[in-house]
């Protein structure tokens, strides 16, 4: 599969798929960002990507993003579908800072992978489900 990509800056590394390592692709900050604790900012990621029909991208923080930068992705998981493919549809990370922080151009702050859209289904209402009860939400314990 080949994806068309537009870069909004030449100051970030080009995206690449690293075969055999992971199918998640790192995204980088496209500008220097300074945030104070409690502030919110859309961090530009420097790319627009035309996804194929029937696909969507899921954008999530990297495992080290909170530790390194003290930011949370405000929408938890960003979903970009194939309709967001215009010339000015730059991908962003909505970030909320829990401490004062600086993010620099080219810092890896989030990652994405593409998924096929979920197949259509219907719901059938029933009075009882036949699976075993696990004890409700949070029932698997603390350890």
PDB file of C-alpha atoms in Angstrom:
ATOM      1  CA  UNK A   1       0.000   0.000   0.000  1.00  0.00           C
ATOM      2  CA  UNK A   2       1.246   3.495  -0.790  1.00  0.00           C
ATOM      3  CA  UNK A   3       0.074   6.608   1.098  1.00  0.00           C
ATOM      4  CA  UNK A   4       0.312  10.146  -0.261  1.00  0.00           C
ATOM      5  CA  UNK A   5       1.848  12.493   2.311  1.00  0.00           C
ATOM      6  CA  UNK A   6       2.360  16.255   2.392  1.00  0.00           C
ATOM      7  CA  UNK A   7       4.944  17.751   4.752  1.00  0.00           C
ATOM      8  CA  UNK A   8       4.324  21.212   6.199  1.00  0.00           C
ATOM      9  CA  UNK A   9       7.963  21.634   7.254  1.00  0.00           C
ATOM     10  CA  UNK A  10      11.358  20.277   6.311  1.00  0.00           C
ATOM     11  CA  UNK A  11      12.485  20.385   9.966  1.00  0.00           C
ATOM     12  CA  UNK A  12      11.030  16.990  10.928  1.00  0.00           C
ATOM     13  CA  UNK A  13      12.261  13.575   9.904  1.00  0.00           C
ATOM     14  CA  UNK A  14      10.321  11.948   7.083  1.00  0.00           C
ATOM     15  CA  UNK A  15       7.884   9.235   8.128  1.00  0.00           C
ATOM     16  CA  UNK A  16       8.936   5.685   7.463  1.00  0.00           C
ATOM     17  CA  UNK A  17       7.623   2.229   8.077  1.00  0.00           C
ATOM     18  CA  UNK A  18      10.228   0.158   9.921  1.00  0.00           C
ATOM     19  CA  UNK A  19       9.556  -3.407   8.837  1.00  0.00           C
ATOM     20  CA  UNK A  20       9.938  -5.994  11.569  1.00  0.00           C
ATOM     21  CA  UNK A  21      10.106  -3.503  14.453  1.00  0.00           C
ATOM     22  CA  UNK A  22       6.557  -2.209  14.895  1.00  0.00           C
ATOM     23  CA  UNK A  23       3.652  -1.291  12.699  1.00  0.00           C
ATOM     24  CA  UNK A  24       3.178   1.962  14.633  1.00  0.00           C
ATOM     25  CA  UNK A  25       4.817   5.003  13.024  1.00  0.00           C
ATOM     26  CA  UNK A  26       6.183   7.845  15.152  1.00  0.00           C
ATOM     27  CA  UNK A  27       4.878  11.385  14.644  1.00  0.00           C
ATOM     28  CA  UNK A  28       6.913  14.439  15.586  1.00  0.00           C
ATOM     29  CA  UNK A  29       6.254  17.959  16.796  1.00  0.00           C
ATOM     30  CA  UNK A  30       6.468  20.352  13.854  1.00  0.00           C
ATOM     31  CA  UNK A  31       7.233  23.416  15.982  1.00  0.00           C
ATOM     32  CA  UNK A  32       8.711  24.343  19.353  1.00  0.00           C
ATOM     33  CA  UNK A  33       6.025  24.327  22.041  1.00  0.00           C
ATOM     34  CA  UNK A  34       6.141  25.720  25.583  1.00  0.00           C
ATOM     35  CA  UNK A  35       3.293  24.792  27.891  1.00  0.00           C
ATOM     36  CA  UNK A  36       2.606  25.699  31.513  1.00  0.00           C
ATOM     37  CA  UNK A  37       0.872  23.223  33.804  1.00  0.00           C
ATOM     38  CA  UNK A  38      -2.857  23.254  33.028  1.00  0.00           C
ATOM     39  CA  UNK A  39      -2.499  24.643  29.498  1.00  0.00           C
ATOM     40  CA  UNK A  40      -3.907  23.061  26.341  1.00  0.00           C
ATOM     41  CA  UNK A  41      -2.519  23.327  22.803  1.00  0.00           C
ATOM     42  CA  UNK A  42      -2.985  21.634  19.468  1.00  0.00           C
ATOM     43  CA  UNK A  43       0.514  20.496  18.546  1.00  0.00           C
ATOM     44  CA  UNK A  44       1.046  20.436  14.783  1.00  0.00           C
ATOM     45  CA  UNK A  45       2.554  17.175  13.549  1.00  0.00           C
ATOM     46  CA  UNK A  46       3.772  18.544  10.219  1.00  0.00           C
ATOM     47  CA  UNK A  47       1.962  16.085   7.943  1.00  0.00           C
ATOM     48  CA  UNK A  48      -1.253  15.572   6.028  1.00  0.00           C
ATOM     49  CA  UNK A  49      -1.863  12.062   4.754  1.00  0.00           C
ATOM     50  CA  UNK A  50      -4.400  10.828   2.211  1.00  0.00           C
ATOM     51  CA  UNK A  51      -5.637   7.531   3.589  1.00  0.00           C
ATOM     52  CA  UNK A  52      -7.135   4.949   1.241  1.00  0.00           C
ATOM     53  CA  UNK A  53     -10.908   4.530   1.065  1.00  0.00           C
ATOM     54  CA  UNK A  54     -12.094   2.321   3.918  1.00  0.00           C
ATOM     55  CA  UNK A  55      -9.202   3.122   6.287  1.00  0.00           C
ATOM     56  CA  UNK A  56      -8.647   5.332   9.325  1.00  0.00           C
ATOM     57  CA  UNK A  57      -5.603   6.290  11.373  1.00  0.00           C
ATOM     58  CA  UNK A  58      -5.489   6.003  15.163  1.00  0.00           C
ATOM     59  CA  UNK A  59      -3.146   8.528  16.794  1.00  0.00           C
ATOM     60  CA  UNK A  60      -2.022   7.809  20.364  1.00  0.00           C
ATOM     61  CA  UNK A  61       0.822   8.976  22.646  1.00  0.00           C
ATOM     62  CA  UNK A  62       4.101   7.087  22.643  1.00  0.00           C
ATOM     63  CA  UNK A  63       4.772   5.123  25.832  1.00  0.00           C
ATOM     64  CA  UNK A  64       7.371   7.717  26.922  1.00  0.00           C
ATOM     65  CA  UNK A  65       5.367  10.861  26.090  1.00  0.00           C
ATOM     66  CA  UNK A  66       3.996  11.468  29.573  1.00  0.00           C
ATOM     67  CA  UNK A  67       7.304  10.671  31.296  1.00  0.00           C
ATOM     68  CA  UNK A  68       9.349  12.863  28.939  1.00  0.00           C
ATOM     69  CA  UNK A  69       6.983  15.803  28.413  1.00  0.00           C
ATOM     70  CA  UNK A  70       4.272  15.698  31.100  1.00  0.00           C
ATOM     71  CA  UNK A  71       1.483  15.930  28.538  1.00  0.00           C
ATOM     72  CA  UNK A  72      -1.669  13.900  28.034  1.00  0.00           C
ATOM     73  CA  UNK A  73      -3.394  13.522  24.690  1.00  0.00           C
ATOM     74  CA  UNK A  74      -6.659  15.303  25.450  1.00  0.00           C
ATOM     75  CA  UNK A  75      -8.815  13.115  23.198  1.00  0.00           C
ATOM     76  CA  UNK A  76      -7.068   9.898  24.391  1.00  0.00           C
ATOM     77  CA  UNK A  77      -7.020   8.469  20.863  1.00  0.00           C
ATOM     78  CA  UNK A  78      -7.334  10.649  17.776  1.00  0.00           C
ATOM     79  CA  UNK A  79      -9.163   9.143  14.816  1.00  0.00           C
ATOM     80  CA  UNK A  80      -8.447  10.440  11.310  1.00  0.00           C
ATOM     81  CA  UNK A  81     -10.620   9.029   8.558  1.00  0.00           C
ATOM     82  CA  UNK A  82     -10.064   9.121   4.808  1.00  0.00           C
ATOM     83  CA  UNK A  83     -12.231  12.246   4.403  1.00  0.00           C
ATOM     84  CA  UNK A  84      -9.580  14.341   6.231  1.00  0.00           C
ATOM     85  CA  UNK A  85      -7.261  14.420   3.249  1.00  0.00           C
ATOM     86  CA  UNK A  86      -7.195  18.001   1.991  1.00  0.00           C
ATOM     87  CA  UNK A  87      -4.131  20.062   1.247  1.00  0.00           C
ATOM     88  CA  UNK A  88      -4.434  21.921   4.581  1.00  0.00           C
ATOM     89  CA  UNK A  89      -5.601  19.007   6.765  1.00  0.00           C
ATOM     90  CA  UNK A  90      -2.502  18.869   8.945  1.00  0.00           C
ATOM     91  CA  UNK A  91      -2.580  16.243  11.678  1.00  0.00           C
ATOM     92  CA  UNK A  92      -2.474  17.602  15.241  1.00  0.00           C
ATOM     93  CA  UNK A  93      -2.092  16.241  18.747  1.00  0.00           C
ATOM     94  CA  UNK A  94      -4.383  17.916  21.310  1.00  0.00           C
ATOM     95  CA  UNK A  95      -2.124  18.140  24.367  1.00  0.00           C
ATOM     96  CA  UNK A  96      -2.869  19.002  27.988  1.00  0.00           C
ATOM     97  CA  UNK A  97       0.162  19.754  30.198  1.00  0.00           C
ATOM     98  CA  UNK A  98       0.246  18.505  33.778  1.00  0.00           C
ATOM     99  CA  UNK A  99       3.575  20.259  34.427  1.00  0.00           C
ATOM    100  CA  UNK A 100       5.554  23.039  32.775  1.00  0.00           C
ATOM    101  CA  UNK A 101       7.202  21.573  29.696  1.00  0.00           C
ATOM    102  CA  UNK A 102       9.022  22.267  26.462  1.00  0.00           C
ATOM    103  CA  UNK A 103       8.627  20.241  23.290  1.00  0.00           C
ATOM    104  CA  UNK A 104      11.051  20.856  20.465  1.00  0.00           C
ATOM    105  CA  UNK A 105      10.753  20.531  16.718  1.00  0.00           C
ATOM    106  CA  UNK A 106      11.264  16.894  15.701  1.00  0.00           C
ATOM    107  CA  UNK A 107      10.552  15.445  19.189  1.00  0.00           C
ATOM    108  CA  UNK A 108       8.640  12.170  18.843  1.00  0.00           C
ATOM    109  CA  UNK A 109       5.435  12.769  20.807  1.00  0.00           C
ATOM    110  CA  UNK A 110       2.856  10.374  19.387  1.00  0.00           C
ATOM    111  CA  UNK A 111       2.402   7.495  16.964  1.00  0.00           C
ATOM    112  CA  UNK A 112      -0.160   6.152  14.541  1.00  0.00           C
ATOM    113  CA  UNK A 113      -1.197   3.096  12.607  1.00  0.00           C
ATOM    114  CA  UNK A 114      -3.970   2.594  10.100  1.00  0.00           C
ATOM    115  CA  UNK A 115      -6.917   0.235  10.438  1.00  0.00           C
ATOM    116  CA  UNK A 116      -9.652  -0.886   8.101  1.00  0.00           C
ATOM    117  CA  UNK A 117     -13.063   0.496   8.988  1.00  0.00           C
ATOM    118  CA  UNK A 118     -15.168  -1.774  11.131  1.00  0.00           C
ATOM    119  CA  UNK A 119     -17.627  -3.895   9.189  1.00  0.00           C
ATOM    120  CA  UNK A 120     -21.323  -3.014   9.539  1.00  0.00           C
ATOM    121  CA  UNK A 121     -23.377  -5.004  12.045  1.00  0.00           C
ATOM    122  CA  UNK A 122     -26.773  -4.924  13.742  1.00  0.00           C
ATOM    123  CA  UNK A 123     -27.794  -5.246  17.373  1.00  0.00           C
ATOM    124  CA  UNK A 124     -30.133  -7.960  18.634  1.00  0.00           C
ATOM    125  CA  UNK A 125     -31.717  -7.198  21.998  1.00  0.00           C
ATOM    126  CA  UNK A 126     -31.851 -10.138  24.433  1.00  0.00           C
ATOM    127  CA  UNK A 127     -32.977 -10.572  28.044  1.00  0.00           C
ATOM    128  CA  UNK A 128     -29.884 -12.562  29.059  1.00  0.00           C
ATOM    129  CA  UNK A 129     -26.360 -13.147  27.804  1.00  0.00           C
ATOM    130  CA  UNK A 130     -24.935 -16.654  28.000  1.00  0.00           C
ATOM    131  CA  UNK A 131     -21.274 -15.904  28.797  1.00  0.00           C
ATOM    132  CA  UNK A 132     -19.881 -16.406  32.316  1.00  0.00           C
ATOM    133  CA  UNK A 133     -20.090 -13.380  34.634  1.00  0.00           C
ATOM    134  CA  UNK A 134     -16.694 -11.960  35.585  1.00  0.00           C
ATOM    135  CA  UNK A 135     -17.964  -9.896  38.504  1.00  0.00           C
ATOM    136  CA  UNK A 136     -18.492  -6.525  36.818  1.00  0.00           C
ATOM    137  CA  UNK A 137     -16.231  -3.622  35.930  1.00  0.00           C
ATOM    138  CA  UNK A 138     -12.749  -3.733  37.442  1.00  0.00           C
ATOM    139  CA  UNK A 139     -13.196  -7.291  38.663  1.00  0.00           C
ATOM    140  CA  UNK A 140      -9.797  -8.665  37.585  1.00  0.00           C
ATOM    141  CA  UNK A 141      -8.041  -7.344  40.693  1.00  0.00           C
ATOM    142  CA  UNK A 142      -5.101  -5.055  41.373  1.00  0.00           C
ATOM    143  CA  UNK A 143      -2.105  -7.305  40.746  1.00  0.00           C
TER     144      UNK A 143
END
